[in-house]
PDB file of C-alpha atoms in Angstrom:
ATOM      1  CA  UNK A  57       4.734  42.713   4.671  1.00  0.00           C
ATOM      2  CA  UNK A  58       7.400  40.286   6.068  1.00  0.00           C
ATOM      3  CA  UNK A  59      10.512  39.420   4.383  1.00  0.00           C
ATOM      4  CA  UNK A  60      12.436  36.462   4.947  1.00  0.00           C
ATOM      5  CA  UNK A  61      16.192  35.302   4.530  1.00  0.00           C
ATOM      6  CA  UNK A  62      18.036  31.994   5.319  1.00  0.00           C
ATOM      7  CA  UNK A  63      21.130  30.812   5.948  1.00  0.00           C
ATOM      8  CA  UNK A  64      23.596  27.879   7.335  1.00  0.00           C
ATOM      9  CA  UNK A  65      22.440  25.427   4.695  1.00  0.00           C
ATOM     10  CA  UNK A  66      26.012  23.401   2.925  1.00  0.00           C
ATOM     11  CA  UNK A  67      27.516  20.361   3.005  1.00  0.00           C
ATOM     12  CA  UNK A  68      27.500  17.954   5.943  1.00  0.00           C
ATOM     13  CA  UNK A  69      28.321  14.315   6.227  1.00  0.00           C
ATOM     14  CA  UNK A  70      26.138  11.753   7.139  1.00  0.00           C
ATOM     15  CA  UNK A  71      24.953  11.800  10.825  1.00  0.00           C
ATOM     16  CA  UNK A  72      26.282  15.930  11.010  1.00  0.00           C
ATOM     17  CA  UNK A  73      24.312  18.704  12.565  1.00  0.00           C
ATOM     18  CA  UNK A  74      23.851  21.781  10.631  1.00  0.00           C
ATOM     19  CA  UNK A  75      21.609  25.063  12.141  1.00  0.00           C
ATOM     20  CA  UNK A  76      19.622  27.069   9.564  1.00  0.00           C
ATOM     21  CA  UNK A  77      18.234  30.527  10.778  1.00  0.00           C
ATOM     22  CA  UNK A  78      15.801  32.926   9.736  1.00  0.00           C
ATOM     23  CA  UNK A  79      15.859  36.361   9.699  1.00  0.00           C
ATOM     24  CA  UNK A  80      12.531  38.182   9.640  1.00  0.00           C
ATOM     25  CA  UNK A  81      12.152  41.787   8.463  1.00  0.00           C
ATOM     26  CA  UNK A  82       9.595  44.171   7.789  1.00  0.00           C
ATOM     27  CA  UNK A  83       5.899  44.056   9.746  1.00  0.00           C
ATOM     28  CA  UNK A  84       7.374  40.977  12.163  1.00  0.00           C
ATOM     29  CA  UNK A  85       4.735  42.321  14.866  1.00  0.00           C
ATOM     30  CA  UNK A  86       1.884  40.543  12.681  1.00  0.00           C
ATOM     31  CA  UNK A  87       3.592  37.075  12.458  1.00  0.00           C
ATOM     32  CA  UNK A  88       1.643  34.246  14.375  1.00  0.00           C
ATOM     33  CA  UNK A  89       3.899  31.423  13.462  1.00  0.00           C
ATOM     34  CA  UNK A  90       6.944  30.521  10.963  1.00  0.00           C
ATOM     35  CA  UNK A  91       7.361  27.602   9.991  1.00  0.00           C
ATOM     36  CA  UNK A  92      10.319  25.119   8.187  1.00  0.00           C
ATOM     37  CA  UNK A  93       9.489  23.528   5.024  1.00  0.00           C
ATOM     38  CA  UNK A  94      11.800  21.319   2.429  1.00  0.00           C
ATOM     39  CA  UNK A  95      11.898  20.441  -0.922  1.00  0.00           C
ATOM     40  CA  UNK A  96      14.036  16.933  -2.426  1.00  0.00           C
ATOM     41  CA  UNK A  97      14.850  16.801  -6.000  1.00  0.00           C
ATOM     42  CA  UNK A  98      11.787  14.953  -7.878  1.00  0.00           C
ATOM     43  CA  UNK A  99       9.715  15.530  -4.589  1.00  0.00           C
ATOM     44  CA  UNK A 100       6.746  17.963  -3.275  1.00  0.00           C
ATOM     45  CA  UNK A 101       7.352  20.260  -0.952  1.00  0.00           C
ATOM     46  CA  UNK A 102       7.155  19.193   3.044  1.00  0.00           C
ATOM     47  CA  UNK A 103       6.290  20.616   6.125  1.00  0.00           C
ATOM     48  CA  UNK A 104       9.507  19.908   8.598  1.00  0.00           C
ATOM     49  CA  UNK A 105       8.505  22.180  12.247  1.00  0.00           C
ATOM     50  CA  UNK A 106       7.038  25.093  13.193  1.00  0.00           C
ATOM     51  CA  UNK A 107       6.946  27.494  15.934  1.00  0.00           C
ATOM     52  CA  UNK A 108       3.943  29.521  17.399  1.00  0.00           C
ATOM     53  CA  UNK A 109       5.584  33.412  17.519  1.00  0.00           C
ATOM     54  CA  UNK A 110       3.486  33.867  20.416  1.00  0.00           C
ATOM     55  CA  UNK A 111       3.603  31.050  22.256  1.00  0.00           C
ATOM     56  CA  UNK A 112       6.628  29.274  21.008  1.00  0.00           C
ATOM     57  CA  UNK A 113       4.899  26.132  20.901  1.00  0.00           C
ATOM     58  CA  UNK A 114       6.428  23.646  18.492  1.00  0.00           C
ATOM     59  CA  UNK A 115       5.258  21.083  16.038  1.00  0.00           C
ATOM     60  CA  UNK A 116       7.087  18.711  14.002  1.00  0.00           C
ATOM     61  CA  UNK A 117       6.840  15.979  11.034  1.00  0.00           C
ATOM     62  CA  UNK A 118       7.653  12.274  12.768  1.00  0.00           C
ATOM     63  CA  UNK A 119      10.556  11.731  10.380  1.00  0.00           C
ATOM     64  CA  UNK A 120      12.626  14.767  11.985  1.00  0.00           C
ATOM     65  CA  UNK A 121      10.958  14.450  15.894  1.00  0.00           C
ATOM     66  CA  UNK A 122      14.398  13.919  18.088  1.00  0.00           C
ATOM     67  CA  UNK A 123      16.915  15.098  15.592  1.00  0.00           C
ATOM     68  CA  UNK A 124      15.275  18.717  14.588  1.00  0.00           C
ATOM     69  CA  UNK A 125      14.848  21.367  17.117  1.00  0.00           C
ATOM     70  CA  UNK A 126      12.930  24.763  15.994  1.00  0.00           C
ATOM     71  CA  UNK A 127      13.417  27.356  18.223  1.00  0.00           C
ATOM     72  CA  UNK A 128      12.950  31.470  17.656  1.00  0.00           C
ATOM     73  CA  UNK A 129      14.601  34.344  19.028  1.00  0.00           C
ATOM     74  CA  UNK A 130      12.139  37.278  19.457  1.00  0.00           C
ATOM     75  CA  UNK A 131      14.469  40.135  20.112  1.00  0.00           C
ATOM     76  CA  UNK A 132      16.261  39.571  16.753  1.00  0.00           C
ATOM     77  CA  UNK A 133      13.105  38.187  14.715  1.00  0.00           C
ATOM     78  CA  UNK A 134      15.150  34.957  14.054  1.00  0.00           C
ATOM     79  CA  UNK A 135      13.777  31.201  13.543  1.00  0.00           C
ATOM     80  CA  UNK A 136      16.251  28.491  14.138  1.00  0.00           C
ATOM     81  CA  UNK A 137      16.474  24.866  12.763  1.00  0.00           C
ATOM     82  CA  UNK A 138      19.076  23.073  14.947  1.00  0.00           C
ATOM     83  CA  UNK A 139      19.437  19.626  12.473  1.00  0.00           C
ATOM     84  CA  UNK A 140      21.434  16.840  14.061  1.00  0.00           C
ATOM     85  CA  UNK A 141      21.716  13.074  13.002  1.00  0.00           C
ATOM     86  CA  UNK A 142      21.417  14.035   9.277  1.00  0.00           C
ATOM     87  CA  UNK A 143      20.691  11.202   6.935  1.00  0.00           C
ATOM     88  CA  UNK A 144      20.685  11.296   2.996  1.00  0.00           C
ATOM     89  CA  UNK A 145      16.836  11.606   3.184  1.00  0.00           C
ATOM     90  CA  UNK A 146      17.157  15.453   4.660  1.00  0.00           C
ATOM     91  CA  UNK A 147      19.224  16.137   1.536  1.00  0.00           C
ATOM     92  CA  UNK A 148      16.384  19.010   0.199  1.00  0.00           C
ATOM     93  CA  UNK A 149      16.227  22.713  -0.280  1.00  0.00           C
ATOM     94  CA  UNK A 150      15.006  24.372   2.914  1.00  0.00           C
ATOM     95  CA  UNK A 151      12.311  27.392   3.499  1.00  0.00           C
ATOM     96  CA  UNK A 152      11.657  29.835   5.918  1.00  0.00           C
ATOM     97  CA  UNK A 153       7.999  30.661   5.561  1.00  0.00           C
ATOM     98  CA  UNK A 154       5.734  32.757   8.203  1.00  0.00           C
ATOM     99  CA  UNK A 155       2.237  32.769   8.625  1.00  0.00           C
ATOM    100  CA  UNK A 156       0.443  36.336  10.083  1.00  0.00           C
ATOM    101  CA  UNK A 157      -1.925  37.048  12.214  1.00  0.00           C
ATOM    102  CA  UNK A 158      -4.547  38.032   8.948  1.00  0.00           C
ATOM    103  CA  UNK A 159      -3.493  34.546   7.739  1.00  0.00           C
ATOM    104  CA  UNK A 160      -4.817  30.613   7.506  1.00  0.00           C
ATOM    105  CA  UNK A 161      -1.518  30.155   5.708  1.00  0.00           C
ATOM    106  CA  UNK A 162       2.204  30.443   5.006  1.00  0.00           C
ATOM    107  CA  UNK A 163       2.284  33.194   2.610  1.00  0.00           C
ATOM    108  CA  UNK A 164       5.858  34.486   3.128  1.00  0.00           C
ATOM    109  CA  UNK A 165       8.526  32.503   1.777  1.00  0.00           C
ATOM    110  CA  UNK A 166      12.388  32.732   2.119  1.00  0.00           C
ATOM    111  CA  UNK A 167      14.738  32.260  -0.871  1.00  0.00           C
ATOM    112  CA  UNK A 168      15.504  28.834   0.320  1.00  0.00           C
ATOM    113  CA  UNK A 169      18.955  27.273   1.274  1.00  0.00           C
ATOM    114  CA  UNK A 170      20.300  23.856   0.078  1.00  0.00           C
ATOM    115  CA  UNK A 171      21.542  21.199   2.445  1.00  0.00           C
ATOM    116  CA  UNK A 172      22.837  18.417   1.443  1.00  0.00           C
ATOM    117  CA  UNK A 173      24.335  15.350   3.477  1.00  0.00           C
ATOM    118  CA  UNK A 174      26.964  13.304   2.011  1.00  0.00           C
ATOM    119  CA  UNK A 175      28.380  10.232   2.658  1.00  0.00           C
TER     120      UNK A 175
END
């Protein structure tokens, strides 16, 4: 299948950037999208952006639009999540997932990374 790994998640003080990637491995030919997703303490997990592998179109949940950019890079099978503007409500764990081609769903999940914004 696909394997997933993150990384650039840490400490950042309020109104910071930080970029998380994503490094896809395995049977990367059958993605169709990946997507961003985070997790606050005491909170379900969110949909943040995601990227069509295809197409590269782009979607994103109101509370990041202007401040998150998703973007992939094809040749290396890597998702980024530039984050500027950070406020204490992006404090979360964030995960890599992909969706494939066979799928209606994100069914490959990364390990997660923690990001946390400080004061």
């Amino acid at each position: 299948q696909v394997q997933l790994v993150e990384s650039g998640g840490g400490l950042v003080q309020a109104g910071g950037s930080l970029r998380l990637s994503c490094a896809a491995s395995g049977r990367t030919f059958s993605i169709y999208s990946m997507g961003w997703f985070r997790q606050a303490p005491g909170k379900d997990r969110e949909f943040v952006a995601r990227i069509n592998w295809i197409t590269s179109i782009t979607r994103y949940v109101d509370s990041v639009k202007g401040r998150f950019t998703i973007s992939r890079d094809n040749a290396k099978n890597t998702v980024y999540l530039q984050m500027n503007s950070l406020g204490f409500e992006d404090t979360a764990v964030y995960y890599c997932a992909a969706r494939l081609l066979s799928s209606s769903d994100y069914d490959h999940w990364g390990q997660g990374t923690q990001v946390t914004v400080s004061s």
